[in-house]
Structure formats: C-alpha cells, structure tokens
Amino acid sequence: MEKFIRLTGVAAPLYRPNIDTDAIIPSREMKRVSKEGLGEGLFADWRYSDVAARVPNPDFILNRPPFEKAPILIGGANFGCGSSREHAVWALKDYGVRCVIAPSFGAIFQGNCVRNGILPLVLPEERVAALANAADPRPVTVDLEALSLTMPSGEVLTFAIPPADRQMLLEGLDPIGVTLKRLPAILTFEAEHLRRHSWI
Amino acid sequence: MGKPRTLYDKIWDSHVVHRQEDGTCVLYIDLHLVHEVTSPQAFEGLRMAGRKVRRPSATLAVADHNVPTSHDRLAGIKNEESRVQVEQLAINTKEFGVDYYDMSDIRQGIVHVVGPEQGLTQPGMTIVCGDSHTATHGAFGALAFGIGTSDVEHVLATQTLLLKPSKNMRITVDGELPVGVTAKDVVLAIIGKIGTAGGTGHVIEFAGSVIRGLSMEGRMTVCNMAIEAGARAGLIAPDETTFEYLKGRPQAPKAATWEQAVNWWKSLPSDEGAVYDREVVLKAEDIAPMVTWGTSPQDVLPITAAVPNPAEETDEHRRAAMERALKYMGLTAGTPLDAIPVDKVFIGSCTNSRIEDLRAAAKVVEGRHVADGIYAMVVPGSGLVKEQAEAEGLDKVFTAAGFDWREPGCSMCLAMNDDKLKPGERCASTSNRNFEGRQGPGGRTHLVSPEMAAAAALTGKLTDVRTLN
C-alpha cells in the first residue's frame, strides 16, 4: 500500500453533512472488476451536467480552478456514510485525492481510506466549517508524523488519529501480510472454536 | 461470575484470536458472504499475492447487485459491464473453490435474504460481507457487519479481521404497535429519532416487547437499517422465534448438534445488569406509518405530517441541508405528505422482499388495481421466496392488480441493473436509502413499508394505508 507521510496541496471545500458513498461514486460507475479508472466516476451525478456524455458541471467545486486537481477535500459531518463500497475510496484515490478533512466519517469508509493510503482527518466542526468557508486557493500541508495541519496563513493545527491507523498509513503496511504472521494462533483458535461449536 | 456482559460482548469475546496493546483485535469470522460487485478486486488481490481462500466452506457467493430481474435473463445479461462482473464471480468462485449460487439456481437471491433462508445465519456467529446491509443478519443474534473490499480480501485470506470493539447501545421499543404500523416504521422512527450518525461507533441491540413480538422477517427489517443510523451492526437476542425459524433449514444444525447449538444460543442474550454506553427508548404507541421526505433516511415523518419548513430550522447547516433536499425532491414546505403523487412503486430489496413482506403487500392489493399511469414492481428477495409466493398465489394477486412480477435481485434499490428511475421520477420504495441518485440519476425516493408502498401504487400518491381499510 502507498504510504502517507506528508502532503501539500489545495483543499477543495465540499462542506455538506452526510455525503454518502452513493454520491461519491454512483452504483452505475462501479461496474468494473479492477480498481483502476474509477476516478472518472467520482461524484459523477454532481460533477457532470450530462453524466453519459461526461459534460462537466461548471458549478461543481472540482470543476472550478484552482480546485480541479485538489489532493485534499473538506467534507461535512458523517462523510462517506452509507454503502460499504470501497470504490468510493478507489475513485478518490484515482482522481488524486489523498486526504479528506471532515468533522466525522462513516465507519466503513474511514477504514477503507486507511487501507488505501488516504488520510481521513478529523477536526472539530467549527474548524472544518471555517476552512470550508474560507475556500482558500493556497496550499495547506498535512504532516502525519507531526499530526499537524499547516494553514496558508502559517497557523498550525493539530489533529488526532488512532495509533494503529497512523502506523498503517505511515508505513504503508499490508494488513493481510501482518495478520498471516499470526496464522499459527489463528489455526489453534479455529480448531478449538470449531470443536466447541461443531455446527459452524 | 464475571461482570455482566451484553450479547455483543459475548459474541465479540468468543471470537478474539489475539488482542493487541491498543485494543485492536484479530477477530475470527464464521461466515463470509460474497457478491459480484465488491469481490472481484479481492480475488484479484489473492491471485497477485499467490494466496488461497483460507476456509472456502465458510464462504458463500451469490450474484445479486446487478443481475437483471427480467424473465428472459437466463438468455444472457445484455449490459456488458454487468455481465463481466457476474461472469468474473463464477470464474473466481470456481478457481478458489467457493460455493456459488448462479442465476439459474432457485436459491439465488439477495445475499441477505439467502443466508438466513439457507440456515447459514445462526446466533452467536460473526458474519461479514462486502455490503453495508450485512447488519440484517443481526436479527438472529449474530454479529454481522459490512466491510470494504480490502477487508473482503483479508477475510478470504485469513478468516479473520482486524477490528476494535464498538460501544454498546440499546434501543428499547416497548408497548403495542398500532394497526398498520410495521417493523419498517419502527426502524424509520428510530432513525428519525437518533439521526443517520446516531449509532456511529456503536453496535445497537434492539430490545423491548415490540422487538420480541416481531417475526424473524420483521427483525431482519429492523437490523437491516441499523447501518442507516450509522451503527456498525444491529443485534436482537435469539429466542424461541429465532430457533423456530432456523429449525430444519438446509444449513442449520441437525439432530444432537441442534440441541447443543440451542443450549449455547440460549446463553447469548445480554446478562441482567449489563451496562450500555447509550440507551434510547421509544414507545410503540407513538409510532405511525412513516415516510421519508428528503435525501437521508433521517428525513422521515409520519404519513399524517406535512413536508417540513426549513425556515423553522434554527441550525444553519441543518437548514441548508433541508433546503437542498427539498429542491432535489421537488417538494414545497407545508405540502401534506399524503398529497404527494408518485410515478413508480418498488417492493423489494434486502429490507423488505421476504415472504412476509410480499404477503403483507398482497393483502393490501387484493381485489384492487394499480392507479392509472403508475408503474409498480415486485422483486422477490430470492428464487425460493418467489417460489413460495407463487405457491400461495401472491403473484396472481399482484399481476391481476397490474403489478410487474419479477425475478430476484437487488434491482431498483440501487439501480445497478436496468431497473431505475428516470430523472425527476418519484418512487414509493420499500428499500433502505433515499440518497440523491440512489434509484437512478435525478430519481426521487420515498422510503416506506411494503403495505404503504402497495397503498401508494393503488392511489397513485403517498397514502396512509390505514385509510384504505
């Protein structure tokens, strides 16, 4: 998995509560058997005025300079709620987004981000609102080692993230590889578990 | 005796393989359900790393999300991308030795209908699937939740997941449900009360006399929508209703093992004195037939109410969200909800496509006819539900009334196949999400119970089912 250590870039405001994963990538856009190319379907129903013809909607934030290639999104509370589709995260990543700042996240989406090298960054609601309202075209810097967010003004905010998530992102770990190191313990557990519950 | 534990604590504790210092656990998974949309990249990941499926016998695959529901579907899926996804599932399950119910199999259907129907879903189990509505299986007192594709691959490769325990929340619904009020109305009322993020970080145990009195189908409807309240999972303590439903199902324990299993299942309900991090109580008498007016399941009101006025909302973010929702839905504040005309009616989805749902809708429909200009469809949850409904003559009731009777699948719940709304079309739907574009780009969804959906089909507008009788 790609590591996440430090990121400098523009943050695009998309500050609405409950942006669900159907909005991030509609079901029609995820009929693929690979993870590649899903960026085209990112926010498809909002981003295009004609989805089939891929005509950009000029009002949508990611179609407005300087936010077209923003590597950071500023979302509202409960960002990524709804469907478990990891396609939402693959679409963000394929588009070039590596960090989403929001007051809170849908739980499955948050886990999916961490497993794909995208940082789900939680800040208090009023901070996120201020960031979004400012819609500053200048870059900010996210530093996961220092747990800091440096604003265009030079102001530095700090944030928290579960240590396990931080480690996974910083080291770009392959969780399956890590778990398989515990295979003997899994096999021992499984044998006893199935002995006690033989019908499972 | 140790500290009193909740049902959730007991299932969690009995599946911990290893606990890390920060509280993250390697959790053993008993049953893994797989479908065509969220699994291809996981199988590909295994292939690239040269890994196998650790326990194929604990894994079942079924195609549901984008299968057509037309009667000619066995002649082939016309949509190229859908066809490739379904074919890839067949290839992957064959290569990795996983059981697969294809479209020609009578057992094929929506994965969350199939698991319980086959008796695979059992109390005390850990169950996962790359689908957020896996919460459905919690109705049996199983810890069941949706996961992303990276975790699908993790479970395929290791039969475990890396997880931190959730908090315990209990929602108690006591009293007696008024006539015309169903399990769907109960869960919509709950989401209306706690909000779409109200359960974040928690597993919700549904309790109280109303929940106890529900059938397994009703309990599945309630647990299904736990995710719509933001919860990791929903749970209901197993009891005689659960055991009765399970007994004799193809994959349920048999003979002496059955007794052993039931004994264990009986030890699972939360201990007296178990502590919950959060408690919510609803009175059954306060719940009416519900309908959503906006673009989040929390935008819900009794059918007797009117479209709310954003101007009366004091929170500015909430006001902005309401204004946006009303604009998308094409609704004006103050309009009585039962005056809103619909174009289509959808009865189906993992929330409401089981035999009992179809019986309830058919009872409303019998001897009546779908209103002029309305397209109404019934999509049974599985081939077996369809077969049972046909044996009871329900298909005849629906078709005589002008409904379209279809083949099983997820269908217009998420509009991945040809079943979708056109821009601006309005639908009374028994599904679970009224998100923008969920049932088709620009489509407008009103979530309701099967009875309420049937009533809307008959009158051509959102209707209080109680006024039909």
XYZ file of C-alpha atoms in Angstrom:
669
model
C 0.000 0.000 0.000
C 1.150 3.552 -0.764
C 2.492 5.347 2.324
C 1.069 8.603 3.604
C 3.576 10.790 5.413
C 3.247 14.384 4.291
C 1.051 16.137 1.742
C 0.982 19.720 0.483
C -1.836 20.879 -1.737
C -5.041 22.796 -2.224
C -8.096 21.784 -0.168
C -11.405 21.798 -2.051
C -14.482 22.611 0.066
C -17.438 20.239 -0.322
C -18.935 21.056 3.005
C -22.272 19.254 3.303
C -23.321 16.803 6.008
C -23.905 13.129 5.176
C -22.147 12.947 1.812
C -22.808 9.270 1.164
C -20.747 6.807 -0.856
C -23.514 6.655 -3.490
C -22.782 10.353 -4.115
C -19.014 9.787 -4.104
C -19.471 7.077 -6.716
C -22.936 6.162 -8.024
C -23.576 2.425 -8.493
C -23.645 2.871 -12.282
C -19.984 3.956 -12.164
C -18.617 0.935 -10.337
C -19.264 -1.811 -12.828
C -15.606 -2.695 -13.084
C -13.561 -5.645 -11.955
C -10.393 -3.595 -11.295
C -9.581 -0.621 -9.068
C -8.252 1.471 -11.940
C -10.041 4.263 -13.758
C -12.764 4.811 -11.162
C -11.763 8.487 -10.800
C -13.851 9.218 -13.861
C -16.976 8.275 -11.914
C -16.067 10.327 -8.818
C -19.089 12.448 -7.769
C -20.467 11.699 -11.261
C -24.035 12.905 -10.626
C -22.760 16.224 -9.242
C -19.654 16.672 -11.343
C -21.230 16.272 -14.766
C -24.273 18.145 -16.096
C -24.653 15.253 -18.552
C -23.291 12.080 -16.950
C -23.438 9.916 -20.069
C -21.611 12.490 -22.222
C -19.296 13.469 -19.345
C -20.122 17.173 -19.739
C -18.629 18.988 -16.727
C -20.987 20.909 -14.448
C -19.223 24.297 -14.096
C -20.769 24.869 -10.661
C -19.183 21.815 -9.063
C -16.134 22.598 -6.941
C -13.814 20.110 -8.645
C -14.533 21.809 -11.988
C -13.514 25.247 -10.679
C -9.910 26.455 -10.627
C -7.782 26.112 -8.572
C -9.629 23.116 -7.102
C -9.714 20.806 -10.157
C -6.747 18.789 -9.004
C -7.089 19.312 -5.258
C -5.443 16.424 -3.366
C -7.447 17.369 -0.251
C -11.225 17.523 0.226
C -13.046 19.326 3.022
C -16.273 17.465 3.741
C -19.132 17.763 6.224
C -20.091 15.569 9.168
C -20.611 11.830 8.595
C -18.661 11.955 5.326
C -18.755 8.619 3.481
C -21.846 7.236 5.227
C -23.961 4.531 3.610
C -22.740 1.773 1.332
C -19.532 -0.126 2.145
C -18.292 0.232 -1.452
C -14.521 0.692 -1.410
C -14.964 2.003 -4.941
C -15.645 5.372 -3.281
C -12.108 5.393 -1.888
C -10.568 3.998 -5.085
C -12.358 6.740 -7.055
C -10.994 9.439 -4.758
C -7.511 7.991 -4.999
C -7.656 7.521 -8.756
C -8.729 11.147 -9.063
C -5.768 12.228 -6.925
C -7.361 12.868 -3.518
C -5.107 11.662 -0.670
C -6.740 13.313 2.343
C -10.312 14.118 3.392
C -10.866 16.566 6.239
C -14.254 16.280 7.987
C -15.842 16.549 11.451
C -16.684 12.820 11.340
C -16.773 9.877 8.944
C -18.914 6.859 8.158
C -17.125 3.977 9.906
C -16.668 1.634 6.940
C -15.489 4.462 4.672
C -12.972 5.599 7.285
C -11.477 2.095 7.471
C -11.413 1.823 3.694
C -9.451 5.105 3.472
C -6.748 3.864 5.822
C -6.401 0.640 3.831
C -5.741 2.629 0.666
C -3.303 5.268 1.807
C -5.880 8.048 2.146
C -5.850 10.031 5.383
C -9.292 10.607 6.979
C -8.507 13.707 9.051
C -10.973 14.622 11.805
C -11.209 18.227 13.031
C -13.877 19.916 15.173
C -16.987 21.007 13.238
C -16.312 24.749 13.614
C -12.742 24.338 12.346
C -13.912 22.419 9.300
C -16.647 24.994 8.656
C -14.117 27.834 8.837
C -11.747 26.046 6.473
C -14.556 25.353 4.012
C -15.971 28.874 4.149
C -12.521 30.380 3.542
C -12.135 28.268 0.369
C -8.502 29.371 0.329
C -6.836 28.752 -3.044
C -3.401 28.472 -1.411
C -1.981 25.085 -0.386
C -2.042 23.604 3.104
C 0.341 20.970 4.452
C -0.745 17.822 6.272
C 2.002 16.100 8.252
C 1.011 12.693 9.637
C 4.275 12.236 11.540
C 3.824 15.534 13.366
C -0.003 15.204 13.412
C -0.215 18.785 12.170
C -2.080 20.777 9.548
C -0.314 23.968 8.445
C -2.672 26.603 7.076
C -1.796 29.080 4.275
C -1.524 31.751 6.983
C 1.182 29.727 8.712
C -1.161 28.804 11.554
C -0.614 25.211 12.679
C -3.494 22.986 13.825
C -3.034 19.597 15.418
C -5.196 16.521 14.971
C -5.518 13.032 16.415
C -5.851 9.646 14.719
C -5.947 6.116 16.190
C -2.306 4.960 16.535
C -2.924 1.771 14.536
C -4.342 3.776 11.618
C -1.420 6.189 11.767
C 1.093 3.367 11.689
C -0.657 1.659 8.793
C -0.611 4.890 6.772
C 2.941 5.925 7.657
C 4.397 2.507 6.879
C 2.077 1.561 4.031
C 1.512 -1.805 5.701
C -0.099 -4.812 4.043
C -2.526 -5.883 6.782
C -3.016 -9.363 5.300
C 0.723 -9.995 5.461
C 0.777 -8.789 9.067
C -2.182 -11.000 10.057
C -0.772 -14.061 8.288
C 2.234 -13.847 10.619
C -0.282 -14.891 13.281
C -1.513 -17.863 11.260
C -0.470 -20.451 13.886
C -2.552 -18.639 16.519
C -5.477 -18.426 14.101
C -5.284 -22.161 13.385
C -5.147 -23.026 17.084
C -8.124 -20.762 17.813
C -10.071 -22.164 14.884
C -9.567 -25.788 15.932
C -10.843 -25.122 19.450
C -13.677 -22.848 18.242
C -14.957 -25.469 15.792
C -14.584 -28.225 18.358
C -16.835 -26.319 20.773
C -19.280 -25.232 18.070
C -19.155 -28.184 15.719
C -22.195 -26.986 13.693
C -20.444 -23.830 12.470
C -19.235 -14.850 37.912
C -17.649 -12.054 35.961
C -19.064 -8.686 35.068
C -22.475 -8.857 33.351
C -21.990 -8.792 29.595
C -24.107 -7.738 26.651
C -24.969 -10.017 23.744
C -22.414 -8.074 21.709
C -19.681 -8.509 24.349
C -20.298 -12.265 24.442
C -20.044 -12.737 20.691
C -17.003 -10.494 20.485
C -15.185 -12.209 23.369
C -15.785 -15.672 21.918
C -14.150 -14.691 18.608
C -10.988 -12.884 19.719
C -7.906 -14.694 18.392
C -5.462 -12.065 19.595
C -5.707 -8.696 21.324
C -3.078 -6.042 20.640
C -1.971 -3.445 23.175
C -4.021 -0.655 21.601
C -7.186 -2.777 21.820
C -7.214 -3.835 18.168
C -8.242 -7.485 17.921
C -7.769 -10.244 15.402
C -11.399 -11.376 15.242
C -12.354 -14.795 13.875
C -15.070 -14.752 11.181
C -17.513 -17.665 10.985
C -19.341 -16.848 7.761
C -18.341 -14.758 4.766
C -20.925 -13.855 2.133
C -19.661 -12.648 -1.213
C -21.331 -10.903 -4.171
C -20.222 -9.795 -7.617
C -19.663 -6.055 -7.110
C -17.333 -5.815 -4.121
C -15.351 -9.040 -4.578
C -13.511 -9.061 -7.958
C -10.672 -6.840 -6.719
C -10.326 -9.012 -3.592
C -9.956 -12.237 -5.582
C -7.524 -10.450 -7.886
C -5.515 -9.404 -4.830
C -5.302 -13.027 -3.665
C -4.219 -14.104 -7.127
C -1.468 -11.463 -7.316
C -0.105 -12.444 -3.899
C -0.401 -16.180 -4.567
C -2.814 -16.611 -1.654
C -5.725 -19.019 -1.249
C -9.151 -18.752 0.349
C -8.419 -19.996 3.856
C -11.793 -21.588 4.528
C -13.903 -21.996 1.394
C -16.571 -23.914 3.360
C -17.223 -20.766 5.445
C -17.747 -18.703 2.300
C -20.789 -18.443 0.016
C -21.104 -16.370 -3.142
C -24.224 -15.188 -4.929
C -24.790 -12.624 -7.681
C -27.433 -10.083 -6.720
C -26.482 -6.416 -7.192
C -26.595 -6.098 -10.948
C -28.397 -9.199 -12.170
C -31.386 -8.395 -14.401
C -34.821 -9.086 -12.922
C -36.471 -9.693 -16.302
C -37.844 -13.160 -17.036
C -35.533 -13.664 -20.035
C -32.337 -13.151 -18.038
C -31.049 -16.708 -18.391
C -30.606 -15.948 -22.089
C -27.733 -13.698 -21.014
C -27.075 -10.338 -19.372
C -27.297 -7.655 -22.036
C -25.323 -4.980 -20.196
C -21.685 -5.766 -20.933
C -20.211 -4.436 -17.683
C -22.778 -6.250 -15.521
C -22.234 -9.437 -17.467
C -18.463 -9.247 -16.919
C -18.896 -8.741 -13.145
C -21.249 -11.725 -12.845
C -19.058 -13.928 -15.055
C -15.990 -12.932 -13.052
C -17.702 -14.117 -9.857
C -18.334 -17.503 -11.474
C -14.681 -17.713 -12.566
C -13.341 -16.601 -9.167
C -15.511 -18.950 -7.097
C -14.594 -21.891 -9.316
C -10.880 -21.120 -9.148
C -10.883 -20.647 -5.358
C -13.311 -23.478 -4.548
C -16.126 -21.332 -3.128
C -19.841 -22.303 -3.359
C -21.735 -20.104 -5.793
C -25.474 -19.782 -6.454
C -25.837 -18.568 -10.038
C -28.943 -17.081 -11.659
C -30.260 -20.470 -12.724
C -30.198 -21.724 -9.112
C -33.540 -21.497 -7.266
C -31.517 -20.462 -4.174
C -30.131 -17.351 -5.908
C -31.284 -14.038 -4.496
C -30.213 -11.064 -2.432
C -27.308 -12.224 -0.289
C -29.012 -11.054 2.934
C -32.152 -12.997 2.087
C -30.241 -16.121 1.041
C -28.049 -16.523 4.169
C -30.943 -16.689 6.655
C -33.143 -18.675 4.274
C -30.496 -21.398 3.944
C -29.961 -21.516 7.709
C -26.374 -20.305 7.284
C -27.053 -17.305 9.524
C -27.077 -18.513 13.124
C -26.956 -16.954 16.596
C -23.564 -16.170 18.099
C -21.766 -16.144 14.758
C -19.564 -13.459 13.291
C -20.738 -12.740 9.741
C -19.304 -10.314 7.202
C -19.972 -9.342 3.615
C -18.771 -6.580 1.336
C -22.102 -4.868 1.758
C -23.273 -2.489 4.457
C -26.658 -4.205 4.815
C -24.953 -7.259 6.307
C -26.384 -5.761 9.504
C -29.559 -7.682 8.525
C -28.197 -10.947 9.956
C -28.031 -9.363 13.419
C -31.720 -10.298 13.686
C -30.525 -13.787 14.664
C -28.216 -12.562 17.405
C -25.212 -12.832 15.101
C -22.589 -10.087 14.971
C -22.862 -9.139 11.312
C -21.459 -6.102 9.547
C -20.412 -4.725 6.182
C -16.781 -4.407 5.141
C -14.840 -2.870 2.250
C -13.126 -4.913 -0.422
C -9.682 -4.751 1.255
C -11.282 -6.440 4.246
C -13.092 -8.929 1.987
C -9.638 -9.944 0.761
C -8.374 -10.024 4.358
C -11.179 -12.395 5.410
C -10.754 -14.577 2.336
C -7.032 -14.912 3.054
C -7.082 -15.215 6.850
C -10.683 -15.929 8.025
C -10.166 -13.006 10.416
C -10.457 -9.231 10.572
C -8.524 -6.540 12.423
C -11.020 -4.558 14.471
C -11.505 -2.537 17.610
C -14.574 -3.257 19.734
C -17.550 -0.926 19.319
C -19.561 0.650 22.109
C -22.843 -0.880 23.255
C -26.112 0.908 22.590
C -29.572 -0.401 23.431
C -32.747 0.810 21.769
C -35.853 -0.388 23.559
C -39.259 -0.280 21.920
C -41.997 -1.195 24.372
C -45.756 -1.283 24.100
C -48.080 -2.399 21.350
C -47.760 -1.281 17.744
C -50.871 0.450 16.414
C -52.681 -1.201 13.479
C -50.921 -0.537 10.154
C -47.533 0.073 11.813
C -44.788 -2.366 10.812
C -41.157 -3.231 11.552
C -40.147 -0.811 8.774
C -41.985 2.027 10.501
C -40.296 1.130 13.794
C -36.798 1.347 12.324
C -37.584 4.514 10.359
C -38.906 6.084 13.571
C -35.695 5.056 15.343
C -33.519 6.640 12.637
C -35.695 9.752 12.732
C -35.067 9.962 16.463
C -31.308 9.308 16.687
C -30.243 10.505 13.230
C -28.164 8.962 10.483
C -24.983 9.274 12.553
C -26.711 8.496 15.869
C -25.269 4.996 16.072
C -21.711 5.852 14.953
C -19.124 3.864 16.887
C -21.809 1.614 18.388
C -23.435 -1.738 17.889
C -27.154 -1.341 18.513
C -29.073 -4.013 20.393
C -32.793 -3.705 19.673
C -34.895 -4.776 22.633
C -38.315 -4.434 24.235
C -41.689 -6.083 23.842
C -42.227 -4.787 20.291
C -38.961 -6.295 19.060
C -39.668 -9.566 20.916
C -43.055 -9.715 19.235
C -41.662 -9.321 15.711
C -41.270 -12.256 13.341
C -37.772 -13.041 12.031
C -38.658 -11.178 8.835
C -39.605 -8.094 10.847
C -36.459 -8.350 12.955
C -34.355 -8.543 9.781
C -36.015 -5.357 8.502
C -35.089 -3.566 11.727
C -31.470 -4.784 11.870
C -31.023 -4.188 8.133
C -31.328 -0.448 8.638
C -29.016 -0.213 11.674
C -26.366 0.984 9.209
C -28.716 3.816 8.208
C -28.345 5.017 11.792
C -24.557 4.845 11.364
C -24.131 1.781 13.607
C -21.540 -0.906 12.932
C -24.215 -3.560 13.404
C -27.668 -4.242 14.793
C -28.452 -7.135 17.130
C -31.511 -8.857 18.541
C -31.232 -11.524 21.234
C -32.015 -15.021 19.942
C -35.163 -16.632 21.368
C -37.788 -19.275 20.507
C -38.838 -17.250 17.426
C -35.251 -17.480 16.180
C -34.929 -21.211 16.865
C -38.308 -21.932 15.282
C -37.262 -20.090 12.107
C -33.938 -21.927 11.911
C -35.074 -25.463 12.643
C -34.995 -27.692 9.577
C -33.290 -25.172 7.275
C -30.735 -26.818 4.942
C -27.618 -25.478 6.711
C -28.970 -25.390 10.275
C -27.561 -27.836 12.833
C -29.280 -31.237 12.877
C -30.209 -33.906 15.456
C -27.982 -33.973 18.550
C -25.965 -30.999 17.336
C -29.194 -28.972 17.209
C -29.693 -29.395 20.975
C -26.082 -28.467 21.626
C -26.396 -25.387 19.461
C -29.665 -24.273 21.068
C -28.107 -24.632 24.512
C -25.298 -22.305 23.501
C -27.633 -19.891 21.761
C -29.703 -19.632 24.947
C -26.618 -18.431 26.834
C -26.116 -15.487 24.473
C -28.750 -12.875 25.474
C -27.386 -9.949 27.484
C -26.941 -10.605 31.184
C -29.124 -8.849 33.696
C -27.308 -5.711 34.801
C -25.194 -5.448 31.643
C -24.262 -1.826 31.055
C -24.830 0.009 27.787
C -22.893 3.100 26.759
C -26.096 4.627 25.454
C -29.789 3.843 25.913
C -32.701 5.068 23.805
C -36.360 4.280 24.474
C -39.326 4.562 22.116
C -42.990 3.956 22.845
C -44.791 1.806 20.288
C -47.956 3.873 20.644
C -46.106 6.969 19.358
C -45.120 5.305 16.069
C -47.233 5.824 12.920
C -46.727 4.618 9.347
C -43.596 6.535 8.292
C -42.411 8.061 5.035
C -39.207 9.894 4.143
C -39.450 13.357 2.557
C -35.747 14.136 1.964
C -32.486 12.577 0.831
C -31.321 10.948 4.056
C -33.157 8.196 5.961
C -33.303 10.560 8.958
C -35.550 12.885 6.918
C -38.613 10.934 7.997
C -42.084 11.777 9.341
C -45.433 10.102 9.959
C -47.588 9.988 6.804
C -50.075 12.272 8.588
C -47.493 15.095 8.694
C -46.542 17.710 6.082
C -43.266 18.494 4.295
C -41.228 20.394 6.920
C -40.281 24.044 6.542
C -36.521 24.763 6.530
C -37.256 28.337 7.687
C -38.311 26.888 11.052
C -34.944 25.134 11.491
C -32.594 27.081 13.763
C -29.367 25.192 12.946
C -27.955 26.799 9.805
C -26.215 23.651 8.492
C -29.362 21.599 9.019
C -31.425 24.332 7.319
C -29.123 24.335 4.283
C -29.292 20.529 4.065
C -33.105 20.643 4.251
C -33.327 23.289 1.531
C -31.064 21.251 -0.705
C -33.086 18.088 -0.042
C -36.428 19.766 -0.808
C -35.029 21.223 -4.023
C -33.751 17.812 -5.115
C -37.028 16.144 -4.128
C -39.110 18.810 -5.883
C -41.197 19.397 -2.763
C -42.692 22.511 -1.190
C -42.767 23.037 2.562
C -46.206 22.561 4.057
C -47.473 20.076 1.447
C -49.273 17.215 3.221
C -47.165 14.084 2.697
C -50.255 12.140 1.630
C -50.827 14.605 -1.217
C -47.535 13.781 -2.967
C -48.090 11.899 -6.243
C -45.702 9.102 -7.243
C -44.675 7.695 -10.647
C -43.322 4.316 -9.625
C -43.567 1.839 -6.777
C -40.827 -0.616 -5.837
C -41.465 -3.542 -3.495
C -38.224 -5.409 -2.908
C -34.616 -5.081 -1.532
C -32.841 -6.739 1.399
C -35.030 -4.618 3.693
C -38.445 -5.802 2.503
C -38.519 -8.637 -0.055
C -39.173 -11.656 2.129
C -42.303 -13.788 2.020
C -43.957 -11.945 4.879
C -43.360 -8.588 3.164
C -44.955 -9.880 -0.019
C -47.911 -11.334 1.903
C -48.472 -8.008 3.660
C -48.348 -6.041 0.413
C -50.585 -8.567 -1.373
C -53.183 -8.273 1.393
C -53.442 -4.526 0.714
C -53.536 -5.046 -3.046
C -56.040 -7.930 -3.244
C -59.121 -7.090 -5.279
C -57.837 -3.612 -6.186
C -55.904 -2.133 -9.094
C -52.795 -0.015 -9.576
C -53.733 3.605 -10.339
C -53.597 4.842 -13.936
C -50.149 5.822 -15.130
C -48.307 4.193 -12.219
C -45.641 1.545 -12.812
C -45.399 -0.815 -9.836
C -42.968 -3.701 -9.499
C -42.450 -6.570 -7.051
C -38.993 -8.124 -6.878
C -38.864 -11.160 -4.558
C -35.725 -11.476 -2.429
C -34.774 -14.914 -3.712
C -35.841 -17.695 -6.039
C -37.227 -19.548 -3.031
C -39.243 -16.538 -1.871
C -40.607 -16.243 -5.411
C -41.482 -19.936 -5.488
C -43.229 -19.748 -2.110
C -45.152 -16.624 -3.130
C -46.283 -18.306 -6.334
C -47.371 -21.404 -4.399
C -49.546 -19.100 -2.271
C -50.924 -17.338 -5.349
C -49.445 -13.958 -4.392
C -48.025 -13.445 -7.873
C -51.588 -13.700 -9.248
C -52.798 -11.095 -6.753
C -50.059 -8.709 -7.855
C -50.323 -9.276 -11.593
C -54.141 -9.100 -11.521
C -53.758 -5.711 -9.848
C -51.360 -4.534 -12.555
C -48.019 -5.051 -10.784
C -44.963 -6.330 -12.626
C -43.796 -9.625 -11.012
C -40.029 -10.060 -11.468
C -37.006 -12.299 -10.878
C -34.930 -11.938 -7.665
C -32.113 -9.428 -7.145
C -31.250 -6.045 -5.614
C -32.945 -4.300 -8.520
C -34.144 -0.733 -8.072
C -32.825 -0.429 -4.534
C -29.540 0.734 -6.022
C -30.277 0.827 -9.744
C -27.217 -1.058 -10.950
C -29.236 -3.071 -13.439
C -31.913 -1.787 -15.839
C -34.420 -1.168 -13.032
C -34.065 2.528 -12.359
C -35.877 5.834 -12.079
C -35.602 8.472 -14.776
C -34.559 12.000 -13.736
C -37.377 13.631 -11.765
C -39.392 10.438 -11.323
C -40.784 9.847 -7.858
C -40.948 6.423 -6.227
C -42.528 4.905 -3.133
C -39.924 2.292 -2.262
C -39.550 -0.420 0.366
C -35.742 -0.142 0.121
C -33.361 1.441 2.608
C -31.728 4.531 1.091
C -33.272 7.715 -0.264
C -29.904 9.229 -1.189
C -29.688 11.514 -4.222
C -29.464 9.367 -7.346
C -29.658 6.081 -5.454
C -32.512 4.701 -7.590
C -31.252 6.385 -10.760
C -29.749 9.806 -11.548
C -32.227 12.511 -10.535
C -34.665 9.925 -9.131
C -36.677 10.814 -6.027
C -37.172 8.153 -3.365
C -39.686 7.936 -0.528
C -38.919 5.069 1.854
C -41.968 3.231 3.176
C -43.173 -0.182 4.386
C -44.471 -2.819 1.935
C -48.072 -2.038 2.981
C -47.537 1.689 2.395
C -45.856 1.037 -0.968
C -48.819 -1.099 -2.020
C -51.219 1.640 -0.932
C -49.281 4.246 -2.953
C -49.485 2.025 -6.040
C -53.272 1.808 -5.698
C -53.910 5.531 -5.229
C -51.007 6.979 -7.219
C -49.815 9.059 -4.284
C -48.232 8.584 -0.878
C -51.078 7.186 1.183
C -51.808 6.309 4.784
C -52.504 2.583 4.423
C -54.904 2.800 7.375
C -57.296 4.976 5.344
C -57.690 2.242 2.704
C -59.306 -0.235 5.060
